[in-house]
Amino acid sequence: MTDDLVRPDAMYRQLAGRLAEAIAEGKYAPGDLLPSETQLMERYGVSRPTVRSAVAELRSMGLAESQHGRGTVVRSVAVPTTVIDRTVTRTGKRFTVGWEATEAEFPAVTRGHTTGVTAHLLDRDEEAAFIVDRLLTDASGTRATHRVTIPFDVAHEVPELAKAPDTDPAAIYAALTAAGHTLTWTEYVTARSPLPDERAALRMADTGPILVTYRVTATADGRPLILEELHTNAARAQLAFRVTANKSVRSAR
Amino acid sequence: MTDDLVRPDAMYRQLAGRLAEAIAEGKYAPGDLLPSETQLMERYGVSRPTVRSAVAELRSMGLAESQHGRGTVVRSVAVPTTVIDRTVTRTGKRFTVGWEATEAEFPAVTRGHTTGVTAHLLDRDEEAAFIVDRLLTDASGTRATHRVTIPFDVAHEVPELAKAPDTDPAAIYAALTAAGHTLTWTEYVTARSPLPDERAALRMADTGPILVTYRVTATADGRPLILEELHTNAARAQLAFRVTANKSVRSAR
DNA sequence: TATCATTTGTTCGTATGTATC
DNA sequence: CGATACATACGAACAAATGAT
């Protein structure tokens, strides 16, 4: 049965669409092997490159995963993901962040400058800053890269930070509070495909998207103090926020 | 100058890497046209398919965007995105949601069932529910699809919802509050590549990821009432949350 | 307005390498 | 070891969009 495809719209897209449909309908269950490229060629009467383009689409949609020498398996649509809790808890003078993760490597502290998005979110223009990079892992093996940017003027105000910029974010919150600030946090979330080095750092096999969040810690009157950046594989993690009925986020952009 | 590539790692990946590097270094500025495929073939001594694979990588990394008949342009790394404010504001008995968007079409109300993720987040198992689908647009033309799931038992409690399930989320919050509930919201954020129909609904040209958020409105003691789902193009929008130091999000999986 | 060169999009055929079973 | 399956690479042809002549 050569269930041939017609011309008009790109054939590899049509084929990808049909396969995606079949997966959605459960004709191919998660974990199943899809028909091999040769079988798909024969079944739909198209060439190998066309089949490969279609399967590439499925991969990029996160619906399938190819294994060299074995076949292409259907990925479970609702992949078991770890929830990264983005809430902050305060008990007395101590702060706790929601996600329980450990440092896979020692934090790397460098001196750099605020640039681009970083500069904009910190409301500073090319200023010197401490940059602390961490690689985090949780019990399930989910990885995330975490970068804290501490402008020099803030580190100057809070000597504790200048001495040891590589302290936990929770401890940084505590230090800033001890310095007399009432803290507010605003978090911006977006997603994109990873750059090669990001994919390597997160040990991503597939080419799926990463979640990118920017957390701005500011004073009560809106002066940004520090910036945290978290990158993680969207196929493995989702972020959790508690939303409270409150004042609106100050217009940032 | 044929700056030839060596074997070991896939040539198209090497080429993609070099081009990505050049973009990062600013050799190709945002908005610039990359060399044409023919030029890249000659410059690096590879075939057209290899060049095309490399450029496809760049697109999937969000670094470039190809335009039929014109060329491939470098995308600005920090694309101007609209901020979708996910906060909720309450003034007296009225609620306001942060993002100002209008309905591009009339809301479509259907009767369905809670399934999969939906069922899990609502803590119900295959129950009947109203499903309200909307297509939202804001002033900048950013699109988002929005789905509200109202289980029948909740609609039964609050007759207002049964009569008009297709009221604004803000009005739903008000109705639930009027019915005696103290509301809490938890939002889960993830990202993935869009399915074909989702890409069509959001009018996405590129193949970049979409942001997916699930907002659970629950009572103070943690009983989920309704679920909102928002899908939007990650290349065009980012989500904003206000994080307050508070109790931790209840473990939801 | 019509034509043409340029550029990307799609599809085919073919060959070889390499991982898995 | 051999069969199967995916990965990479080359060559070639035509379609379709764009921008300039």
Coordinates of C-alpha atoms (C1' of nucleotides) in Angstrom, one line a residue:
Chain A
M1 CA 0.0 0.0 0.0
T2 CA 1.8 3.1 -1.3
D3 CA -0.1 5.8 0.5
D4 CA 1.5 8.4 -1.8
L5 CA 1.9 12.0 -0.9
V6 CA 0.8 14.8 -3.3
R7 CA 2.8 17.7 -4.5
P8 CA 1.7 21.1 -3.3
D9 CA 3.0 21.5 0.2
A10 CA 6.4 20.1 0.9
M11 CA 6.2 16.4 0.9
Y12 CA 8.5 16.0 3.9
R13 CA 6.2 18.3 5.9
Q14 CA 3.2 16.3 4.9
L15 CA 4.9 13.1 5.9
A16 CA 6.0 14.7 9.2
G17 CA 2.4 15.8 9.8
R18 CA 1.0 12.3 9.1
L19 CA 3.5 10.7 11.4
A20 CA 2.9 13.3 14.1
E21 CA -0.9 12.6 13.7
A22 CA -0.3 8.9 14.0
I23 CA 1.7 9.4 17.2
A24 CA -1.0 11.7 18.6
E25 CA -3.6 9.1 17.9
G26 CA -1.5 6.5 19.6
K27 CA -0.9 4.4 16.5
Y28 CA 2.7 4.6 17.6
A29 CA 3.0 4.4 21.3
P30 CA 5.8 6.0 23.3
G31 CA 8.8 3.8 23.3
D32 CA 7.8 2.1 20.0
L33 CA 10.1 2.1 17.1
L34 CA 8.8 4.0 14.1
P35 CA 9.0 2.2 10.7
S36 CA 12.6 2.4 9.4
E37 CA 13.6 4.9 6.8
T38 CA 13.5 2.3 4.1
Q39 CA 10.0 1.2 5.1
L40 CA 8.8 4.7 5.1
M41 CA 10.3 5.3 1.6
E42 CA 8.4 2.3 0.3
R43 CA 5.2 3.0 2.1
Y44 CA 4.9 6.6 1.0
G45 CA 6.8 6.4 -2.3
V46 CA 9.3 9.1 -1.5
S47 CA 13.1 9.2 -1.5
R48 CA 15.4 8.7 1.4
P49 CA 16.3 12.4 1.9
T50 CA 12.6 13.2 2.0
V51 CA 12.0 10.6 4.7
R52 CA 15.0 11.9 6.6
S53 CA 13.8 15.5 6.5
A54 CA 10.4 14.3 7.8
V55 CA 12.0 12.4 10.7
A56 CA 14.2 15.4 11.5
E57 CA 11.0 17.4 11.8
L58 CA 9.6 14.9 14.3
R59 CA 12.8 15.1 16.3
S60 CA 12.7 18.9 16.3
M61 CA 9.1 18.7 17.5
G62 CA 10.3 16.5 20.4
L63 CA 8.1 13.7 19.2
A64 CA 10.8 11.2 18.4
E65 CA 14.4 10.4 19.1
S66 CA 16.7 8.6 16.6
Q67 CA 19.2 6.1 17.8
H68 CA 22.0 5.3 15.5
G69 CA 21.9 1.7 14.3
R70 CA 18.7 1.0 16.1
G71 CA 15.8 3.0 14.9
T72 CA 13.7 6.0 15.7
V73 CA 11.7 5.7 18.9
V74 CA 8.6 7.7 19.8
R75 CA 9.1 9.9 22.8
S76 CA 6.5 10.1 25.5
V77 CA 4.7 13.3 25.0
A78 CA 4.4 14.1 28.7
V79 CA 8.0 13.4 29.5
P80 CA 8.5 13.0 33.2
T81 CA 10.0 16.3 34.1
T82 CA 11.4 17.5 37.3
V83 CA 9.8 20.6 38.7
I84 CA 12.1 23.5 39.4
D85 CA 10.4 25.4 42.2
R86 CA 11.2 29.1 41.7
T87 CA 9.7 30.3 45.0
V88 CA 11.6 31.9 47.7
T89 CA 10.9 31.1 51.4
R90 CA 11.8 33.3 54.2
T91 CA 11.9 32.1 57.8
G92 CA 13.2 34.8 60.1
K93 CA 16.5 36.0 58.7
R94 CA 17.1 32.9 56.6
F95 CA 16.0 32.4 53.0
T96 CA 15.5 29.2 51.1
V97 CA 15.1 28.7 47.4
G98 CA 12.6 26.1 46.2
W99 CA 14.7 23.8 44.0
E100 CA 17.0 21.4 45.8
A101 CA 20.1 21.1 43.7
T102 CA 23.7 20.5 44.4
E103 CA 26.7 22.0 42.7
A104 CA 28.2 19.6 40.2
E105 CA 31.4 21.7 40.1
F106 CA 32.9 24.5 42.2
P107 CA 31.5 27.9 41.4
A108 CA 33.7 29.8 39.0
V109 CA 34.1 33.5 39.8
T110 CA 35.2 35.9 37.2
R111 CA 35.2 39.7 36.8
G112 CA 33.3 41.0 33.9
H113 CA 30.9 43.6 32.7
T114 CA 27.2 43.9 32.4
T115 CA 26.2 43.7 28.8
G116 CA 23.2 43.5 26.6
V117 CA 20.2 41.9 28.3
T118 CA 22.2 41.8 31.5
A119 CA 22.9 45.5 31.5
H120 CA 19.3 46.3 30.7
L121 CA 17.8 44.2 33.4
L122 CA 20.2 45.5 36.0
D123 CA 19.5 49.0 34.8
R124 CA 23.3 49.6 34.4
D125 CA 25.3 50.4 31.4
E126 CA 28.5 48.4 30.9
E127 CA 29.5 48.4 34.5
A128 CA 32.0 46.1 36.2
A129 CA 30.6 43.1 38.0
F130 CA 31.4 39.8 39.6
I131 CA 30.1 36.9 37.6
V132 CA 29.6 33.6 39.3
D133 CA 28.9 30.5 37.2
R134 CA 27.6 27.3 38.7
L135 CA 26.6 23.9 37.3
L136 CA 23.7 22.5 39.3
T137 CA 22.3 19.0 39.4
D138 CA 19.4 17.6 41.3
A139 CA 18.7 14.0 42.5
S140 CA 17.1 13.0 39.2
G141 CA 20.2 14.1 37.3
T142 CA 18.6 17.2 35.8
R143 CA 21.2 19.8 35.0
A144 CA 21.1 23.5 35.0
T145 CA 23.6 26.3 34.5
H146 CA 23.3 29.2 36.9
R147 CA 25.0 32.6 36.6
V148 CA 24.9 35.4 39.2
T149 CA 25.9 38.9 38.2
I150 CA 26.8 41.2 41.1
P151 CA 27.6 44.7 40.0
F152 CA 30.6 46.2 41.8
D153 CA 28.6 49.0 43.4
V154 CA 26.4 46.4 45.1
A155 CA 29.4 44.4 46.2
H156 CA 30.9 47.6 47.6
E157 CA 27.8 48.3 49.7
V158 CA 27.8 44.8 51.1
P159 CA 31.4 43.8 51.7
E160 CA 30.3 40.3 52.5
L161 CA 29.6 39.8 48.8
A162 CA 32.9 41.3 47.6
K163 CA 34.7 38.9 49.9
A164 CA 32.8 35.8 48.8
P165 CA 30.7 36.4 45.7
D166 CA 30.3 32.7 45.3
T167 CA 27.9 32.2 48.2
D168 CA 24.4 30.7 47.7
P169 CA 21.8 32.9 46.3
A170 CA 19.8 32.3 49.5
A171 CA 22.8 33.6 51.5
I172 CA 23.1 36.6 49.2
Y173 CA 19.4 37.4 49.8
A174 CA 20.1 37.2 53.5
A175 CA 23.2 39.5 53.2
L176 CA 21.3 42.0 51.2
T177 CA 18.5 42.0 53.7
A178 CA 20.9 42.4 56.6
A179 CA 22.3 45.4 54.7
G180 CA 18.9 47.0 55.1
H181 CA 17.2 46.2 51.9
T182 CA 13.7 44.9 51.5
L183 CA 13.9 42.6 48.5
T184 CA 11.5 42.0 45.6
W185 CA 12.0 39.5 42.8
T186 CA 10.9 39.6 39.2
E187 CA 11.6 36.8 36.9
Y188 CA 11.5 36.7 33.1
V189 CA 11.2 33.4 31.3
T190 CA 11.9 32.6 27.7
A191 CA 13.0 29.7 25.7
R192 CA 15.3 29.1 22.7
S193 CA 17.4 26.4 21.0
P194 CA 20.7 26.0 22.8
L195 CA 24.0 27.1 21.4
P196 CA 26.6 24.3 21.0
D197 CA 28.4 25.0 24.2
E198 CA 25.1 25.3 26.2
R199 CA 24.0 22.0 24.8
A200 CA 27.3 20.5 25.9
A201 CA 27.1 21.9 29.4
L202 CA 23.6 20.6 29.9
R203 CA 24.5 17.2 28.4
M204 CA 21.6 17.4 26.0
A205 CA 21.4 14.6 23.5
D206 CA 18.5 16.0 21.5
T207 CA 18.2 19.5 20.0
G208 CA 15.2 20.5 21.9
P209 CA 14.8 24.0 23.5
I210 CA 16.2 25.2 26.7
L211 CA 14.3 27.3 29.3
V212 CA 16.0 30.6 30.1
T213 CA 15.1 32.6 33.2
Y214 CA 16.4 35.9 34.4
R215 CA 15.7 36.7 38.0
V216 CA 16.2 40.3 39.1
T217 CA 16.5 40.9 42.8
A218 CA 15.6 44.5 43.5
T219 CA 15.0 46.9 46.4
A220 CA 11.4 47.8 47.4
D221 CA 11.7 51.0 45.4
G222 CA 12.8 49.1 42.3
R223 CA 16.5 49.5 42.2
P224 CA 18.0 46.3 40.7
L225 CA 20.7 44.7 42.9
I226 CA 21.7 41.4 41.4
L227 CA 20.7 39.2 38.4
E228 CA 20.5 35.4 38.3
E229 CA 20.3 33.5 35.1
L230 CA 19.2 29.9 34.9
H231 CA 19.4 27.7 31.9
T232 CA 17.9 24.2 31.7
N233 CA 16.8 21.6 29.3
A234 CA 13.1 22.1 28.7
A235 CA 12.5 18.5 27.9
R236 CA 13.6 17.5 31.4
A237 CA 12.4 20.3 33.6
Q238 CA 9.6 22.7 34.1
L239 CA 9.5 25.8 36.3
A240 CA 7.0 26.4 39.0
F241 CA 5.9 29.8 40.2
R242 CA 3.5 30.8 42.9
V243 CA 1.4 33.8 41.7
T244 CA -0.1 36.1 44.3
A245 CA -2.7 38.7 43.7
N246 CA -0.5 41.8 44.1
K247 CA 0.8 44.9 42.5
S248 CA 1.7 44.7 38.9
V249 CA 5.3 44.0 37.7
R250 CA 6.9 47.4 37.0
S251 CA 7.1 47.9 33.2
A252 CA 10.6 46.6 32.3
R253 CA 11.6 46.9 28.7
Chain B
M1 CA 40.8 31.0 0.1
T2 CA 39.2 27.6 0.6
D3 CA 39.3 27.3 4.3
D4 CA 38.7 23.6 4.2
L5 CA 37.1 21.6 6.9
V6 CA 38.5 18.4 8.4
R7 CA 36.7 15.1 8.8
P8 CA 36.2 13.9 12.4
D9 CA 33.1 15.7 13.6
A10 CA 30.4 16.2 11.0
M11 CA 31.4 18.9 8.6
Y12 CA 28.0 20.6 8.7
R13 CA 28.3 20.9 12.4
Q14 CA 31.8 22.3 12.2
L15 CA 30.6 24.8 9.6
A16 CA 27.6 25.7 11.8
G17 CA 30.0 26.2 14.7
R18 CA 32.3 28.5 12.8
L19 CA 29.4 30.6 11.6
A20 CA 27.9 30.7 15.0
E21 CA 31.3 31.8 16.4
A22 CA 31.5 34.5 13.7
I23 CA 28.1 35.8 14.6
A24 CA 29.0 35.8 18.3
E25 CA 32.1 37.8 17.5
G26 CA 30.1 40.3 15.6
K27 CA 31.7 39.5 12.2
Y28 CA 28.1 39.2 11.0
A29 CA 26.0 41.8 12.7
P30 CA 22.3 41.3 13.4
G31 CA 20.3 42.1 10.3
D32 CA 23.3 41.4 8.0
L33 CA 23.0 38.8 5.2
L34 CA 25.2 35.8 5.6
P35 CA 27.2 34.7 2.6
S36 CA 24.9 32.9 0.1
E37 CA 24.9 29.1 0.0
T38 CA 27.0 29.2 -3.2
Q39 CA 29.6 31.4 -1.6
L40 CA 29.8 29.2 1.5
M41 CA 30.2 26.2 -0.8
E42 CA 33.2 27.8 -2.5
R43 CA 34.7 29.3 0.6
Y44 CA 34.7 26.1 2.6
G45 CA 34.9 23.6 -0.2
V46 CA 31.8 21.6 0.7
S47 CA 28.6 20.7 -1.2
R48 CA 25.3 22.5 -1.1
P49 CA 23.6 19.9 1.1
T50 CA 26.3 20.3 3.7
V51 CA 26.0 24.1 3.6
R52 CA 22.2 23.8 3.9
S53 CA 22.5 21.5 6.9
A54 CA 24.8 24.0 8.6
V55 CA 22.5 26.9 8.0
A56 CA 19.6 24.8 9.2
E57 CA 21.5 24.3 12.5
L58 CA 21.9 28.1 12.8
R59 CA 18.2 28.5 12.3
S60 CA 17.4 26.0 14.9
M61 CA 19.7 27.8 17.2
G62 CA 17.8 30.9 16.6
L63 CA 20.8 32.7 15.3
A64 CA 19.6 33.1 11.7
E65 CA 16.5 33.3 9.7
S66 CA 16.3 32.4 6.0
Q67 CA 14.2 34.3 3.5
H68 CA 13.3 32.7 0.3
G69 CA 14.7 34.4 -2.7
R70 CA 16.7 36.9 -0.6
G71 CA 19.2 35.2 1.7
T72 CA 19.8 34.3 5.3
V73 CA 19.9 37.1 7.8
V74 CA 21.5 37.1 11.3
R75 CA 18.9 37.5 14.0
S76 CA 19.6 39.8 16.8
V77 CA 20.4 37.6 19.8
A78 CA 18.2 39.6 22.1
V79 CA 15.2 39.9 19.9
P80 CA 12.8 42.6 21.0
T81 CA 10.2 40.6 22.8
T82 CA 6.9 41.6 24.3
V83 CA 6.7 40.9 28.0
I84 CA 3.7 38.9 29.0
D85 CA 3.1 39.9 32.6
R86 CA 1.6 36.9 34.5
T87 CA 0.8 38.7 37.7
V88 CA -2.7 39.0 39.0
T89 CA -3.9 42.3 40.6
R90 CA -6.8 42.6 42.9
T91 CA -8.5 45.8 43.8
G92 CA -11.5 45.2 46.0
K93 CA -13.6 42.6 44.3
R94 CA -12.1 43.1 40.8
F95 CA -9.2 41.2 39.4
T96 CA -6.9 42.2 36.6
V97 CA -4.5 40.1 34.7
G98 CA -1.2 41.7 33.7
W99 CA -1.0 41.2 30.0
E100 CA -3.2 43.4 27.9
A101 CA -4.4 41.4 25.0
T102 CA -7.5 41.3 22.9
E103 CA -9.4 38.3 21.5
A104 CA -8.6 37.8 17.8
E105 CA -11.6 35.5 17.5
F106 CA -14.6 34.8 19.6
P107 CA -13.9 32.3 22.3
A108 CA -14.9 28.7 21.3
V109 CA -16.6 26.8 24.1
T110 CA -16.7 23.0 23.9
R111 CA -17.5 20.2 26.3
G112 CA -14.7 17.8 26.9
H113 CA -12.9 15.8 29.5
T114 CA -9.8 16.4 31.6
T115 CA -7.0 14.2 30.2
G116 CA -3.3 13.6 30.8
V117 CA -1.5 16.6 32.1
T118 CA -4.8 18.5 32.4
A119 CA -6.3 15.8 34.6
H120 CA -3.2 15.6 36.7
L121 CA -2.9 19.3 37.4
L122 CA -6.6 19.6 38.2
D123 CA -6.4 16.5 40.4
R124 CA -9.3 14.9 38.6
D125 CA -9.5 11.8 36.6
E126 CA -11.2 12.0 33.2
E127 CA -14.0 14.3 34.4
A128 CA -16.3 16.3 32.2
A129 CA -15.4 19.9 31.8
F130 CA -16.0 23.1 29.8
I131 CA -13.1 23.9 27.6
V132 CA -12.8 27.5 26.3
D133 CA -10.3 28.3 23.6
R134 CA -9.2 31.8 22.8
L135 CA -6.8 33.3 20.4
L136 CA -5.2 36.4 21.9
T137 CA -3.2 39.2 20.3
D138 CA -1.6 42.3 21.8
A139 CA -0.8 45.7 20.3
S140 CA 2.5 44.5 18.9
G141 CA 0.9 41.6 17.1
T142 CA 2.2 38.9 19.4
R143 CA -0.2 36.0 19.4
A144 CA -1.0 33.4 22.0
T145 CA -3.5 30.6 22.4
H146 CA -5.3 30.4 25.6
R147 CA -7.4 27.5 26.9
V148 CA -9.4 27.4 30.1
T149 CA -10.6 24.1 31.5
I150 CA -13.5 24.3 34.0
P151 CA -14.5 21.0 35.5
F152 CA -18.3 20.5 35.7
D153 CA -18.3 20.2 39.4
V154 CA -16.8 23.7 39.7
A155 CA -19.3 25.1 37.2
H156 CA -22.0 23.5 39.2
E157 CA -20.9 25.2 42.3
V158 CA -20.7 28.6 40.6
P159 CA -23.7 28.7 38.2
E160 CA -22.4 31.9 36.7
L161 CA -19.6 29.8 35.1
A162 CA -22.0 27.2 33.8
K163 CA -24.0 29.9 32.1
A164 CA -21.1 31.7 30.6
P165 CA -17.9 29.7 30.7
D166 CA -16.4 32.1 28.1
T167 CA -15.9 35.0 30.5
D168 CA -12.6 36.6 31.1
P169 CA -10.2 34.8 33.4
A170 CA -10.3 37.9 35.6
A171 CA -14.0 37.7 35.8
I172 CA -13.8 34.0 36.6
Y173 CA -11.5 34.8 39.5
A174 CA -14.0 37.3 40.7
A175 CA -16.9 34.8 40.5
L176 CA -14.9 32.1 42.3
T177 CA -14.0 34.6 45.0
A178 CA -17.7 35.7 45.2
A179 CA -18.5 32.0 45.7
G180 CA -16.5 32.1 48.9
H181 CA -13.1 30.8 47.8
T182 CA -9.8 32.3 48.6
L183 CA -7.7 31.8 45.5
T184 CA -4.1 30.8 45.0
W185 CA -2.3 30.4 41.7
T186 CA 0.5 28.1 40.8
E187 CA 2.0 28.3 37.3
Y188 CA 4.1 25.7 35.6
V189 CA 6.3 26.8 32.7
T190 CA 7.9 24.7 30.0
A191 CA 8.9 24.9 26.4
R192 CA 8.9 22.7 23.4
S193 CA 8.8 22.7 19.6
P194 CA 5.4 23.4 18.3
L195 CA 3.2 20.8 16.6
P196 CA 2.2 21.8 13.0
D197 CA -1.3 23.1 14.0
E198 CA 0.2 25.1 16.9
R199 CA 2.7 26.7 14.6
A200 CA -0.1 27.6 12.2
A201 CA -2.3 29.1 15.0
L202 CA 0.5 31.2 16.3
R203 CA 1.5 32.2 12.7
M204 CA 5.1 31.2 13.4
A205 CA 7.4 31.4 10.4
D206 CA 10.4 29.9 12.0
T207 CA 10.7 26.5 13.8
G208 CA 11.7 27.9 17.1
P209 CA 10.2 26.8 20.4
I210 CA 6.9 27.8 22.0
L211 CA 6.5 28.7 25.7
V212 CA 3.8 26.6 27.4
T213 CA 2.4 27.6 30.8
Y214 CA -0.2 25.9 33.0
R215 CA -1.8 28.1 35.6
V216 CA -3.8 26.3 38.3
T217 CA -6.2 28.3 40.3
A218 CA -6.9 26.6 43.5
T219 CA -8.5 27.2 46.9
A220 CA -6.5 28.1 49.9
D221 CA -6.4 24.5 51.1
G222 CA -5.1 23.4 47.7
R223 CA -8.1 22.1 45.8
P224 CA -7.7 22.9 42.1
L225 CA -10.6 24.7 40.6
I226 CA -9.7 25.7 37.1
L227 CA -6.8 25.4 34.7
E228 CA -5.5 27.9 32.2
E229 CA -3.1 27.0 29.4
L230 CA -1.2 29.6 27.4
H231 CA 0.9 28.9 24.3
T232 CA 3.1 31.6 22.7
N233 CA 6.0 31.9 20.4
A234 CA 9.2 32.1 22.5
A235 CA 11.0 34.1 19.9
R236 CA 8.5 36.9 20.3
A237 CA 7.5 36.9 23.9
Q238 CA 8.8 36.3 27.4
L239 CA 6.8 35.8 30.6
A240 CA 7.2 37.9 33.7
F241 CA 6.5 36.7 37.2
R242 CA 6.7 38.5 40.5
V243 CA 8.2 36.2 43.1
T244 CA 7.4 36.9 46.7
A245 CA 9.1 35.3 49.7
N246 CA 6.4 33.0 50.8
K247 CA 5.4 29.4 51.5
S248 CA 6.8 26.9 49.1
V249 CA 4.8 25.6 46.2
R250 CA 3.1 22.3 47.2
S251 CA 4.8 19.4 45.6
A252 CA 2.9 18.8 42.4
R253 CA 4.1 16.3 39.9
Chain C
dT1 C1' 5.1 46.1 -16.8
dA2 C1' 8.0 42.4 -18.0
dT3 C1' 12.3 40.0 -17.8
dC4 C1' 16.3 38.2 -15.6
dA5 C1' 19.9 36.9 -12.4
dT6 C1' 20.3 35.6 -7.6
dT7 C1' 19.0 33.0 -3.7
dT8 C1' 16.7 29.7 -1.0
dG9 C1' 13.3 25.5 -1.1
dT10 C1' 12.4 20.8 -2.4
dT11 C1' 13.3 16.4 -4.3
dC12 C1' 15.6 12.9 -6.4
dG13 C1' 19.7 9.5 -6.9
dT14 C1' 23.9 7.5 -5.0
dA15 C1' 27.7 6.3 -2.1
dT16 C1' 30.1 5.4 2.2
dG17 C1' 30.6 5.4 7.2
dT18 C1' 29.3 3.5 11.7
dA19 C1' 26.5 1.8 15.5
dT20 C1' 23.3 -1.9 17.0
dC21 C1' 21.7 -6.4 17.2
Chain D
dC1 C1' 30.4 -11.9 11.1
dG2 C1' 26.5 -10.1 8.6
dA3 C1' 22.1 -7.7 8.3
dT4 C1' 19.8 -3.6 9.5
dA5 C1' 19.4 1.1 10.6
dC6 C1' 20.7 5.7 11.0
dA7 C1' 24.5 9.6 9.8
dT8 C1' 27.0 12.1 6.5
dA9 C1' 28.2 13.7 2.1
dC10 C1' 28.2 14.4 -2.9
dG11 C1' 25.9 15.6 -7.3
dA12 C1' 22.1 17.3 -10.0
dA13 C1' 17.8 19.3 -11.2
dC14 C1' 13.8 22.2 -10.9
dA15 C1' 10.5 25.3 -8.3
dA16 C1' 9.6 29.6 -6.2
dA17 C1' 10.5 34.1 -4.1
dT18 C1' 13.0 38.4 -4.4
dG19 C1' 15.1 42.5 -6.2
dA20 C1' 17.0 45.0 -9.9
dT21 C1' 17.1 46.1 -14.7

